[in-house]
Amino acid sequence: MARQTRAQRRARREQMAPGSEAALPGGPPAAPPRRPTARAAGRPEPAREPRARPGSGVTGFIAESWAELKKVEWPTQSQLIQGVVVVLIACVIVGVFLYAADQIFRRLVQDILI
């Protein structure tokens, strides 16, 4: 079957009633009809004053923060010491590596490039 021409498509659209639910064959489904809303009748929306929720200020923030801190599983003293030792050892290792790299690059720059 050959493709329809633009004139044929327009003629078919004109034949279809504007309120019909059927879509064109092979095309997307027809959009559902729009229902009128109460606000569309021209009545303005009433002005609303902002309501402050209880506990939404600074005191609410502090209360929620305190409640979250109660849920935290804090480390024991031995876990804390172990963590500190791991961090200190990592700092020493990185410091030694950076010192060695600095010494190597310093000699490289002084002896070869200058």
PDB file of N, CA and C in Angstrom:
ATOM      1  N   MET A   1       0.845  -1.164   0.000  1.00  0.00           N
ATOM      2  CA  MET A   1       0.000   0.000   0.000  1.00  0.00           C
ATOM      3  C   MET A   1       0.896   1.234   0.000  1.00  0.00           C
ATOM      4  N   ALA A   2       0.566   2.175  -0.853  1.00  0.00           N
ATOM      5  CA  ALA A   2       1.365   3.391  -0.993  1.00  0.00           C
ATOM      6  C   ALA A   2       1.083   4.343   0.166  1.00  0.00           C
ATOM      7  N   ARG A   3       2.038   5.216   0.422  1.00  0.00           N
ATOM      8  CA  ARG A   3       1.859   6.211   1.475  1.00  0.00           C
ATOM      9  C   ARG A   3       0.787   7.216   1.084  1.00  0.00           C
ATOM     10  N   GLN A   4       0.073   7.686   2.083  1.00  0.00           N
ATOM     11  CA  GLN A   4      -0.956   8.685   1.824  1.00  0.00           C
ATOM     12  C   GLN A   4      -0.299  10.039   1.564  1.00  0.00           C
ATOM     13  N   THR A   5      -0.950  10.816   0.731  1.00  0.00           N
ATOM     14  CA  THR A   5      -0.461  12.168   0.480  1.00  0.00           C
ATOM     15  C   THR A   5      -0.941  13.078   1.598  1.00  0.00           C
ATOM     16  N   ARG A   6      -0.365  14.253   1.655  1.00  0.00           N
ATOM     17  CA  ARG A   6      -0.742  15.214   2.674  1.00  0.00           C
ATOM     18  C   ARG A   6      -2.220  15.581   2.544  1.00  0.00           C
ATOM     19  N   ALA A   7      -2.705  15.734   1.330  1.00  0.00           N
ATOM     20  CA  ALA A   7      -4.112  16.087   1.118  1.00  0.00           C
ATOM     21  C   ALA A   7      -5.031  14.977   1.610  1.00  0.00           C
ATOM     22  N   GLN A   8      -4.630  13.730   1.391  1.00  0.00           N
ATOM     23  CA  GLN A   8      -5.447  12.616   1.862  1.00  0.00           C
ATOM     24  C   GLN A   8      -5.490  12.576   3.392  1.00  0.00           C
ATOM     25  N   ARG A   9      -4.369  12.833   4.016  1.00  0.00           N
ATOM     26  CA  ARG A   9      -4.351  12.829   5.479  1.00  0.00           C
ATOM     27  C   ARG A   9      -5.216  13.957   6.036  1.00  0.00           C
ATOM     28  N   ARG A  10      -5.139  15.140   5.411  1.00  0.00           N
ATOM     29  CA  ARG A  10      -5.964  16.255   5.869  1.00  0.00           C
ATOM     30  C   ARG A  10      -7.447  15.949   5.690  1.00  0.00           C
ATOM     31  N   ALA A  11      -7.797  15.327   4.563  1.00  0.00           N
ATOM     32  CA  ALA A  11      -9.200  14.994   4.316  1.00  0.00           C
ATOM     33  C   ALA A  11      -9.699  13.998   5.357  1.00  0.00           C
ATOM     34  N   ARG A  12      -8.862  13.042   5.708  1.00  0.00           N
ATOM     35  CA  ARG A  12      -9.261  12.040   6.703  1.00  0.00           C
ATOM     36  C   ARG A  12      -9.443  12.695   8.070  1.00  0.00           C
ATOM     37  N   ARG A  13      -8.575  13.642   8.431  1.00  0.00           N
ATOM     38  CA  ARG A  13      -8.718  14.336   9.710  1.00  0.00           C
ATOM     39  C   ARG A  13      -9.999  15.155   9.751  1.00  0.00           C
ATOM     40  N   GLU A  14     -10.359  15.790   8.637  1.00  0.00           N
ATOM     41  CA  GLU A  14     -11.575  16.590   8.590  1.00  0.00           C
ATOM     42  C   GLU A  14     -12.813  15.718   8.724  1.00  0.00           C
ATOM     43  N   GLN A  15     -12.760  14.490   8.223  1.00  0.00           N
ATOM     44  CA  GLN A  15     -13.907  13.590   8.311  1.00  0.00           C
ATOM     45  C   GLN A  15     -14.135  13.124   9.733  1.00  0.00           C
ATOM     46  N   MET A  16     -13.054  12.995  10.485  1.00  0.00           N
ATOM     47  CA  MET A  16     -13.187  12.516  11.865  1.00  0.00           C
ATOM     48  C   MET A  16     -13.809  13.610  12.716  1.00  0.00           C
ATOM     49  N   ALA A  17     -14.723  13.228  13.587  1.00  0.00           N
ATOM     50  CA  ALA A  17     -15.354  14.197  14.484  1.00  0.00           C
ATOM     51  C   ALA A  17     -14.320  14.665  15.505  1.00  0.00           C
ATOM     52  N   PRO A  18     -14.352  15.938  15.905  1.00  0.00           N
ATOM     53  CA  PRO A  18     -13.340  16.437  16.841  1.00  0.00           C
ATOM     54  C   PRO A  18     -13.394  15.771  18.206  1.00  0.00           C
ATOM     55  N   GLY A  19     -14.531  15.284  18.630  1.00  0.00           N
ATOM     56  CA  GLY A  19     -14.624  14.669  19.950  1.00  0.00           C
ATOM     57  C   GLY A  19     -14.485  13.160  19.947  1.00  0.00           C
ATOM     58  N   SER A  20     -14.200  12.562  18.800  1.00  0.00           N
ATOM     59  CA  SER A  20     -14.144  11.102  18.758  1.00  0.00           C
ATOM     60  C   SER A  20     -12.870  10.603  19.418  1.00  0.00           C
ATOM     61  N   GLU A  21     -12.974   9.425  19.971  1.00  0.00           N
ATOM     62  CA  GLU A  21     -11.850   8.833  20.711  1.00  0.00           C
ATOM     63  C   GLU A  21     -10.904   8.062  19.806  1.00  0.00           C
ATOM     64  N   ALA A  22     -11.317   7.774  18.567  1.00  0.00           N
ATOM     65  CA  ALA A  22     -10.496   6.925  17.705  1.00  0.00           C
ATOM     66  C   ALA A  22      -9.285   7.701  17.203  1.00  0.00           C
ATOM     67  N   ALA A  23      -8.195   7.018  17.121  1.00  0.00           N
ATOM     68  CA  ALA A  23      -6.967   7.616  16.589  1.00  0.00           C
ATOM     69  C   ALA A  23      -6.822   7.211  15.133  1.00  0.00           C
ATOM     70  N   LEU A  24      -5.948   7.917  14.438  1.00  0.00           N
ATOM     71  CA  LEU A  24      -5.674   7.556  13.053  1.00  0.00           C
ATOM     72  C   LEU A  24      -4.994   6.198  13.011  1.00  0.00           C
ATOM     73  N   PRO A  25      -5.283   5.367  12.002  1.00  0.00           N
ATOM     74  CA  PRO A  25      -4.644   4.056  11.960  1.00  0.00           C
ATOM     75  C   PRO A  25      -3.132   4.203  11.799  1.00  0.00           C
ATOM     76  N   GLY A  26      -2.422   3.478  12.622  1.00  0.00           N
ATOM     77  CA  GLY A  26      -0.967   3.506  12.548  1.00  0.00           C
ATOM     78  C   GLY A  26      -0.353   4.677  13.282  1.00  0.00           C
ATOM     79  N   GLY A  27      -1.142   5.554  13.818  1.00  0.00           N
ATOM     80  CA  GLY A  27      -0.624   6.716  14.517  1.00  0.00           C
ATOM     81  C   GLY A  27      -0.740   6.549  16.027  1.00  0.00           C
ATOM     82  N   PRO A  28      -0.390   7.577  16.776  1.00  0.00           N
ATOM     83  CA  PRO A  28      -0.488   7.493  18.236  1.00  0.00           C
ATOM     84  C   PRO A  28      -1.944   7.526  18.668  1.00  0.00           C
ATOM     85  N   PRO A  29      -2.241   7.017  19.845  1.00  0.00           N
ATOM     86  CA  PRO A  29      -3.626   7.032  20.321  1.00  0.00           C
ATOM     87  C   PRO A  29      -4.089   8.462  20.565  1.00  0.00           C
ATOM     88  N   ALA A  30      -5.405   8.646  20.476  1.00  0.00           N
ATOM     89  CA  ALA A  30      -5.967   9.977  20.669  1.00  0.00           C
ATOM     90  C   ALA A  30      -5.816  10.390  22.122  1.00  0.00           C
ATOM     91  N   ALA A  31      -5.627  11.684  22.334  1.00  0.00           N
ATOM     92  CA  ALA A  31      -5.498  12.209  23.686  1.00  0.00           C
ATOM     93  C   ALA A  31      -6.864  12.190  24.361  1.00  0.00           C
ATOM     94  N   PRO A  32      -6.898  11.946  25.662  1.00  0.00           N
ATOM     95  CA  PRO A  32      -8.192  11.949  26.347  1.00  0.00           C
ATOM     96  C   PRO A  32      -8.756  13.367  26.377  1.00  0.00           C
ATOM     97  N   PRO A  33     -10.078  13.482  26.394  1.00  0.00           N
ATOM     98  CA  PRO A  33     -10.673  14.827  26.403  1.00  0.00           C
ATOM     99  C   PRO A  33     -10.338  15.543  27.706  1.00  0.00           C
ATOM    100  N   ARG A  34     -10.170  16.848  27.611  1.00  0.00           N
ATOM    101  CA  ARG A  34      -9.848  17.639  28.796  1.00  0.00           C
ATOM    102  C   ARG A  34     -11.123  17.987  29.538  1.00  0.00           C
ATOM    103  N   ARG A  35     -11.053  17.884  30.847  1.00  0.00           N
ATOM    104  CA  ARG A  35     -12.194  18.246  31.671  1.00  0.00           C
ATOM    105  C   ARG A  35     -11.980  19.645  32.213  1.00  0.00           C
ATOM    106  N   PRO A  36     -13.009  20.451  32.257  1.00  0.00           N
ATOM    107  CA  PRO A  36     -12.842  21.804  32.797  1.00  0.00           C
ATOM    108  C   PRO A  36     -12.607  21.748  34.298  1.00  0.00           C
ATOM    109  N   THR A  37     -11.806  22.671  34.768  1.00  0.00           N
ATOM    110  CA  THR A  37     -11.529  22.734  36.198  1.00  0.00           C
ATOM    111  C   THR A  37     -12.285  23.901  36.809  1.00  0.00           C
ATOM    112  N   ALA A  38     -12.410  23.896  38.120  1.00  0.00           N
ATOM    113  CA  ALA A  38     -13.143  24.948  38.804  1.00  0.00           C
ATOM    114  C   ALA A  38     -12.386  26.266  38.714  1.00  0.00           C
ATOM    115  N   ARG A  39     -11.066  26.244  38.741  1.00  0.00           N
ATOM    116  CA  ARG A  39     -10.265  27.463  38.708  1.00  0.00           C
ATOM    117  C   ARG A  39     -10.259  28.087  37.310  1.00  0.00           C
ATOM    118  N   ALA A  40     -10.544  27.298  36.286  1.00  0.00           N
ATOM    119  CA  ALA A  40     -10.526  27.819  34.927  1.00  0.00           C
ATOM    120  C   ALA A  40     -11.713  28.744  34.661  1.00  0.00           C
ATOM    121  N   ALA A  41     -12.695  28.763  35.545  1.00  0.00           N
ATOM    122  CA  ALA A  41     -13.889  29.577  35.342  1.00  0.00           C
ATOM    123  C   ALA A  41     -13.622  31.057  35.590  1.00  0.00           C
ATOM    124  N   GLY A  42     -12.430  31.420  36.019  1.00  0.00           N
ATOM    125  CA  GLY A  42     -12.096  32.824  36.198  1.00  0.00           C
ATOM    126  C   GLY A  42     -12.033  33.248  37.652  1.00  0.00           C
ATOM    127  N   ARG A  43     -12.315  32.348  38.570  1.00  0.00           N
ATOM    128  CA  ARG A  43     -12.229  32.707  39.980  1.00  0.00           C
ATOM    129  C   ARG A  43     -10.760  32.731  40.393  1.00  0.00           C
ATOM    130  N   PRO A  44     -10.326  33.789  41.023  1.00  0.00           N
ATOM    131  CA  PRO A  44      -8.916  33.833  41.438  1.00  0.00           C
ATOM    132  C   PRO A  44      -8.669  32.887  42.611  1.00  0.00           C
ATOM    133  N   GLU A  45      -7.452  32.441  42.691  1.00  0.00           N
ATOM    134  CA  GLU A  45      -7.064  31.541  43.780  1.00  0.00           C
ATOM    135  C   GLU A  45      -6.961  32.354  45.070  1.00  0.00           C
ATOM    136  N   PRO A  46      -7.553  31.860  46.165  1.00  0.00           N
ATOM    137  CA  PRO A  46      -7.495  32.635  47.408  1.00  0.00           C
ATOM    138  C   PRO A  46      -6.053  32.732  47.911  1.00  0.00           C
ATOM    139  N   ALA A  47      -5.720  33.896  48.473  1.00  0.00           N
ATOM    140  CA  ALA A  47      -4.364  34.107  48.991  1.00  0.00           C
ATOM    141  C   ALA A  47      -4.208  33.326  50.293  1.00  0.00           C
ATOM    142  N   ARG A  48      -3.123  32.608  50.388  1.00  0.00           N
ATOM    143  CA  ARG A  48      -2.862  31.825  51.592  1.00  0.00           C
ATOM    144  C   ARG A  48      -1.661  32.400  52.320  1.00  0.00           C
ATOM    145  N   GLU A  49      -1.787  32.457  53.625  1.00  0.00           N
ATOM    146  CA  GLU A  49      -0.661  32.909  54.423  1.00  0.00           C
ATOM    147  C   GLU A  49       0.215  31.704  54.739  1.00  0.00           C
ATOM    148  N   PRO A  50       1.525  31.880  54.689  1.00  0.00           N
ATOM    149  CA  PRO A  50       2.390  30.738  55.007  1.00  0.00           C
ATOM    150  C   PRO A  50       2.232  30.345  56.467  1.00  0.00           C
ATOM    151  N   ARG A  51       2.009  29.052  56.673  1.00  0.00           N
ATOM    152  CA  ARG A  51       1.853  28.558  58.035  1.00  0.00           C
ATOM    153  C   ARG A  51       3.184  28.010  58.515  1.00  0.00           C
ATOM    154  N   ALA A  52       3.568  28.345  59.695  1.00  0.00           N
ATOM    155  CA  ALA A  52       4.800  27.823  60.276  1.00  0.00           C
ATOM    156  C   ALA A  52       4.486  26.483  60.929  1.00  0.00           C
ATOM    157  N   ARG A  53       5.208  25.479  60.505  1.00  0.00           N
ATOM    158  CA  ARG A  53       5.025  24.164  61.112  1.00  0.00           C
ATOM    159  C   ARG A  53       5.724  24.143  62.461  1.00  0.00           C
ATOM    160  N   PRO A  54       5.117  23.515  63.444  1.00  0.00           N
ATOM    161  CA  PRO A  54       5.786  23.450  64.741  1.00  0.00           C
ATOM    162  C   PRO A  54       7.056  22.607  64.641  1.00  0.00           C
ATOM    163  N   GLY A  55       8.114  23.110  65.227  1.00  0.00           N
ATOM    164  CA  GLY A  55       9.380  22.378  65.228  1.00  0.00           C
ATOM    165  C   GLY A  55      10.162  22.516  63.952  1.00  0.00           C
ATOM    166  N   SER A  56       9.821  23.472  63.090  1.00  0.00           N
ATOM    167  CA  SER A  56      10.521  23.583  61.816  1.00  0.00           C
ATOM    168  C   SER A  56      11.671  24.570  61.884  1.00  0.00           C
ATOM    169  N   GLY A  57      11.889  25.220  62.989  1.00  0.00           N
ATOM    170  CA  GLY A  57      12.948  26.214  63.109  1.00  0.00           C
ATOM    171  C   GLY A  57      14.234  25.600  63.635  1.00  0.00           C
ATOM    172  N   VAL A  58      14.976  26.425  64.317  1.00  0.00           N
ATOM    173  CA  VAL A  58      16.273  26.006  64.856  1.00  0.00           C
ATOM    174  C   VAL A  58      16.092  24.932  65.918  1.00  0.00           C
ATOM    175  N   THR A  59      15.065  25.076  66.753  1.00  0.00           N
ATOM    176  CA  THR A  59      14.860  24.077  67.809  1.00  0.00           C
ATOM    177  C   THR A  59      14.521  22.713  67.208  1.00  0.00           C
ATOM    178  N   GLY A  60      13.759  22.703  66.111  1.00  0.00           N
ATOM    179  CA  GLY A  60      13.450  21.428  65.450  1.00  0.00           C
ATOM    180  C   GLY A  60      14.695  20.789  64.870  1.00  0.00           C
ATOM    181  N   PHE A  61      15.564  21.620  64.286  1.00  0.00           N
ATOM    182  CA  PHE A  61      16.821  21.101  63.730  1.00  0.00           C
ATOM    183  C   PHE A  61      17.683  20.483  64.824  1.00  0.00           C
ATOM    184  N   ILE A  62      17.787  21.175  65.956  1.00  0.00           N
ATOM    185  CA  ILE A  62      18.605  20.655  67.062  1.00  0.00           C
ATOM    186  C   ILE A  62      18.006  19.367  67.608  1.00  0.00           C
ATOM    187  N   ALA A  63      16.694  19.318  67.733  1.00  0.00           N
ATOM    188  CA  ALA A  63      16.043  18.109  68.254  1.00  0.00           C
ATOM    189  C   ALA A  63      16.245  16.927  67.317  1.00  0.00           C
ATOM    190  N   GLU A  64      16.119  17.162  66.001  1.00  0.00           N
ATOM    191  CA  GLU A  64      16.324  16.070  65.047  1.00  0.00           C
ATOM    192  C   GLU A  64      17.778  15.629  65.016  1.00  0.00           C
ATOM    193  N   SER A  65      18.701  16.580  65.125  1.00  0.00           N
ATOM    194  CA  SER A  65      20.126  16.230  65.153  1.00  0.00           C
ATOM    195  C   SER A  65      20.454  15.396  66.378  1.00  0.00           C
ATOM    196  N   TRP A  66      19.903  15.779  67.519  1.00  0.00           N
ATOM    197  CA  TRP A  66      20.155  15.028  68.761  1.00  0.00           C
ATOM    198  C   TRP A  66      19.583  13.613  68.643  1.00  0.00           C
ATOM    199  N   ALA A  67      18.419  13.491  68.031  1.00  0.00           N
ATOM    200  CA  ALA A  67      17.818  12.161  67.863  1.00  0.00           C
ATOM    201  C   ALA A  67      18.671  11.297  66.945  1.00  0.00           C
ATOM    202  N   GLU A  68      19.249  11.890  65.887  1.00  0.00           N
ATOM    203  CA  GLU A  68      20.116  11.121  64.985  1.00  0.00           C
ATOM    204  C   GLU A  68      21.412  10.713  65.687  1.00  0.00           C
ATOM    205  N   LEU A  69      21.942  11.596  66.525  1.00  0.00           N
ATOM    206  CA  LEU A  69      23.177  11.263  67.249  1.00  0.00           C
ATOM    207  C   LEU A  69      22.960  10.121  68.234  1.00  0.00           C
ATOM    208  N   LYS A  70      21.752   9.976  68.737  1.00  0.00           N
ATOM    209  CA  LYS A  70      21.459   8.854  69.640  1.00  0.00           C
ATOM    210  C   LYS A  70      21.460   7.526  68.896  1.00  0.00           C
ATOM    211  N   LYS A  71      21.194   7.556  67.587  1.00  0.00           N
ATOM    212  CA  LYS A  71      21.149   6.325  66.789  1.00  0.00           C
ATOM    213  C   LYS A  71      22.539   5.839  66.378  1.00  0.00           C
ATOM    214  N   VAL A  72      23.546   6.712  66.493  1.00  0.00           N
ATOM    215  CA  VAL A  72      24.888   6.375  66.020  1.00  0.00           C
ATOM    216  C   VAL A  72      25.507   5.317  66.914  1.00  0.00           C
ATOM    217  N   GLU A  73      26.170   4.352  66.286  1.00  0.00           N
ATOM    218  CA  GLU A  73      26.911   3.347  67.047  1.00  0.00           C
ATOM    219  C   GLU A  73      28.350   3.841  67.169  1.00  0.00           C
ATOM    220  N   TRP A  74      28.661   4.410  68.328  1.00  0.00           N
ATOM    221  CA  TRP A  74      29.961   5.027  68.546  1.00  0.00           C
ATOM    222  C   TRP A  74      31.022   3.957  68.739  1.00  0.00           C
ATOM    223  N   PRO A  75      32.280   4.207  68.302  1.00  0.00           N
ATOM    224  CA  PRO A  75      33.345   3.201  68.452  1.00  0.00           C
ATOM    225  C   PRO A  75      33.788   3.077  69.905  1.00  0.00           C
ATOM    226  N   THR A  76      34.265   1.884  70.222  1.00  0.00           N
ATOM    227  CA  THR A  76      34.819   1.669  71.564  1.00  0.00           C
ATOM    228  C   THR A  76      36.212   2.285  71.619  1.00  0.00           C
ATOM    229  N   GLN A  77      36.797   2.303  72.818  1.00  0.00           N
ATOM    230  CA  GLN A  77      38.114   2.916  72.969  1.00  0.00           C
ATOM    231  C   GLN A  77      39.166   2.157  72.170  1.00  0.00           C
ATOM    232  N   SER A  78      39.089   0.823  72.163  1.00  0.00           N
ATOM    233  CA  SER A  78      40.078   0.039  71.417  1.00  0.00           C
ATOM    234  C   SER A  78      39.932   0.268  69.905  1.00  0.00           C
ATOM    235  N   GLN A  79      38.700   0.382  69.413  1.00  0.00           N
ATOM    236  CA  GLN A  79      38.489   0.664  67.992  1.00  0.00           C
ATOM    237  C   GLN A  79      39.026   2.045  67.626  1.00  0.00           C
ATOM    238  N   LEU A  80      38.860   3.008  68.533  1.00  0.00           N
ATOM    239  CA  LEU A  80      39.351   4.355  68.294  1.00  0.00           C
ATOM    240  C   LEU A  80      40.875   4.388  68.241  1.00  0.00           C
ATOM    241  N   ILE A  81      41.523   3.687  69.173  1.00  0.00           N
ATOM    242  CA  ILE A  81      42.987   3.632  69.188  1.00  0.00           C
ATOM    243  C   ILE A  81      43.507   2.945  67.933  1.00  0.00           C
ATOM    244  N   GLN A  82      42.866   1.868  67.534  1.00  0.00           N
ATOM    245  CA  GLN A  82      43.275   1.147  66.328  1.00  0.00           C
ATOM    246  C   GLN A  82      43.159   2.048  65.094  1.00  0.00           C
ATOM    247  N   GLY A  83      42.094   2.808  64.993  1.00  0.00           N
ATOM    248  CA  GLY A  83      41.917   3.716  63.867  1.00  0.00           C
ATOM    249  C   GLY A  83      42.969   4.811  63.836  1.00  0.00           C
ATOM    250  N   VAL A  84      43.301   5.344  65.001  1.00  0.00           N
ATOM    251  CA  VAL A  84      44.318   6.386  65.077  1.00  0.00           C
ATOM    252  C   VAL A  84      45.676   5.838  64.662  1.00  0.00           C
ATOM    253  N   VAL A  85      45.993   4.633  65.095  1.00  0.00           N
ATOM    254  CA  VAL A  85      47.279   4.017  64.749  1.00  0.00           C
ATOM    255  C   VAL A  85      47.368   3.790  63.239  1.00  0.00           C
ATOM    256  N   VAL A  86      46.296   3.329  62.631  1.00  0.00           N
ATOM    257  CA  VAL A  86      46.290   3.100  61.186  1.00  0.00           C
ATOM    258  C   VAL A  86      46.529   4.416  60.439  1.00  0.00           C
ATOM    259  N   VAL A  87      45.882   5.494  60.873  1.00  0.00           N
ATOM    260  CA  VAL A  87      46.053   6.782  60.213  1.00  0.00           C
ATOM    261  C   VAL A  87      47.474   7.297  60.379  1.00  0.00           C
ATOM    262  N   LEU A  88      48.032   7.173  61.564  1.00  0.00           N
ATOM    263  CA  LEU A  88      49.397   7.640  61.794  1.00  0.00           C
ATOM    264  C   LEU A  88      50.407   6.867  60.953  1.00  0.00           C
ATOM    265  N   ILE A  89      50.256   5.547  60.871  1.00  0.00           N
ATOM    266  CA  ILE A  89      51.164   4.728  60.056  1.00  0.00           C
ATOM    267  C   ILE A  89      51.036   5.121  58.583  1.00  0.00           C
ATOM    268  N   ALA A  90      49.822   5.341  58.102  1.00  0.00           N
ATOM    269  CA  ALA A  90      49.628   5.755  56.711  1.00  0.00           C
ATOM    270  C   ALA A  90      50.279   7.108  56.453  1.00  0.00           C
ATOM    271  N   CYS A  91      50.183   8.041  57.403  1.00  0.00           N
ATOM    272  CA  CYS A  91      50.821   9.350  57.244  1.00  0.00           C
ATOM    273  C   CYS A  91      52.336   9.214  57.174  1.00  0.00           C
ATOM    274  N   VAL A  92      52.921   8.354  57.993  1.00  0.00           N
ATOM    275  CA  VAL A  92      54.375   8.153  57.973  1.00  0.00           C
ATOM    276  C   VAL A  92      54.810   7.558  56.636  1.00  0.00           C
ATOM    277  N   ILE A  93      54.082   6.577  56.148  1.00  0.00           N
ATOM    278  CA  ILE A  93      54.433   5.935  54.869  1.00  0.00           C
ATOM    279  C   ILE A  93      54.361   6.957  53.729  1.00  0.00           C
ATOM    280  N   VAL A  94      53.300   7.733  53.665  1.00  0.00           N
ATOM    281  CA  VAL A  94      53.159   8.727  52.605  1.00  0.00           C
ATOM    282  C   VAL A  94      54.233   9.798  52.742  1.00  0.00           C
ATOM    283  N   GLY A  95      54.547  10.207  53.976  1.00  0.00           N
ATOM    284  CA  GLY A  95      55.591  11.202  54.179  1.00  0.00           C
ATOM    285  C   GLY A  95      56.951  10.721  53.710  1.00  0.00           C
ATOM    286  N   VAL A  96      57.294   9.468  54.020  1.00  0.00           N
ATOM    287  CA  VAL A  96      58.575   8.902  53.572  1.00  0.00           C
ATOM    288  C   VAL A  96      58.614   8.821  52.055  1.00  0.00           C
ATOM    289  N   PHE A  97      57.529   8.416  51.422  1.00  0.00           N
ATOM    290  CA  PHE A  97      57.480   8.338  49.965  1.00  0.00           C
ATOM    291  C   PHE A  97      57.677   9.715  49.338  1.00  0.00           C
ATOM    292  N   LEU A  98      56.993  10.726  49.858  1.00  0.00           N
ATOM    293  CA  LEU A  98      57.129  12.070  49.299  1.00  0.00           C
ATOM    294  C   LEU A  98      58.535  12.631  49.514  1.00  0.00           C
ATOM    295  N   TYR A  99      59.151  12.336  50.678  1.00  0.00           N
ATOM    296  CA  TYR A  99      60.516  12.797  50.925  1.00  0.00           C
ATOM    297  C   TYR A  99      61.479  12.148  49.933  1.00  0.00           C
ATOM    298  N   ALA A 100      61.344  10.845  49.726  1.00  0.00           N
ATOM    299  CA  ALA A 100      62.232  10.141  48.792  1.00  0.00           C
ATOM    300  C   ALA A 100      62.035  10.669  47.369  1.00  0.00           C
ATOM    301  N   ALA A 101      60.784  10.880  46.946  1.00  0.00           N
ATOM    302  CA  ALA A 101      60.527  11.403  45.606  1.00  0.00           C
ATOM    303  C   ALA A 101      61.106  12.803  45.464  1.00  0.00           C
ATOM    304  N   ASP A 102      61.016  13.606  46.508  1.00  0.00           N
ATOM    305  CA  ASP A 102      61.563  14.960  46.461  1.00  0.00           C
ATOM    306  C   ASP A 102      63.078  14.930  46.326  1.00  0.00           C
ATOM    307  N   GLN A 103      63.724  14.034  47.053  1.00  0.00           N
ATOM    308  CA  GLN A 103      65.181  13.938  46.969  1.00  0.00           C
ATOM    309  C   GLN A 103      65.625  13.477  45.581  1.00  0.00           C
ATOM    310  N   ILE A 104      64.913  12.511  45.018  1.00  0.00           N
ATOM    311  CA  ILE A 104      65.272  12.006  43.691  1.00  0.00           C
ATOM    312  C   ILE A 104      65.085  13.095  42.640  1.00  0.00           C
ATOM    313  N   PHE A 105      63.958  13.781  42.654  1.00  0.00           N
ATOM    314  CA  PHE A 105      63.707  14.821  41.654  1.00  0.00           C
ATOM    315  C   PHE A 105      64.618  16.031  41.851  1.00  0.00           C
ATOM    316  N   ARG A 106      65.008  16.323  43.111  1.00  0.00           N
ATOM    317  CA  ARG A 106      65.925  17.434  43.349  1.00  0.00           C
ATOM    318  C   ARG A 106      67.274  17.160  42.697  1.00  0.00           C
ATOM    319  N   ARG A 107      67.796  15.956  42.888  1.00  0.00           N
ATOM    320  CA  ARG A 107      69.078  15.601  42.265  1.00  0.00           C
ATOM    321  C   ARG A 107      68.962  15.573  40.743  1.00  0.00           C
ATOM    322  N   LEU A 108      67.830  15.063  40.245  1.00  0.00           N
ATOM    323  CA  LEU A 108      67.610  14.999  38.805  1.00  0.00           C
ATOM    324  C   LEU A 108      67.632  16.398  38.201  1.00  0.00           C
ATOM    325  N   VAL A 109      66.958  17.336  38.832  1.00  0.00           N
ATOM    326  CA  VAL A 109      66.890  18.708  38.320  1.00  0.00           C
ATOM    327  C   VAL A 109      68.252  19.385  38.422  1.00  0.00           C
ATOM    328  N   GLN A 110      68.926  19.207  39.555  1.00  0.00           N
ATOM    329  CA  GLN A 110      70.218  19.872  39.742  1.00  0.00           C
ATOM    330  C   GLN A 110      71.292  19.319  38.816  1.00  0.00           C
ATOM    331  N   ASP A 111      71.371  18.017  38.650  1.00  0.00           N
ATOM    332  CA  ASP A 111      72.449  17.402  37.886  1.00  0.00           C
ATOM    333  C   ASP A 111      72.200  17.432  36.378  1.00  0.00           C
ATOM    334  N   ILE A 112      70.963  17.251  35.948  1.00  0.00           N
ATOM    335  CA  ILE A 112      70.709  17.118  34.514  1.00  0.00           C
ATOM    336  C   ILE A 112      70.217  18.403  33.897  1.00  0.00           C
ATOM    337  N   LEU A 113      69.277  19.065  34.505  1.00  0.00           N
ATOM    338  CA  LEU A 113      68.641  20.210  33.868  1.00  0.00           C
ATOM    339  C   LEU A 113      69.343  21.533  34.120  1.00  0.00           C
ATOM    340  N   ILE A 114      70.103  21.639  35.185  1.00  0.00           N
ATOM    341  CA  ILE A 114      70.756  22.923  35.471  1.00  0.00           C
ATOM    342  C   ILE A 114      72.241  22.869  35.185  1.00  0.00           C
TER     343      ILE A 114
END
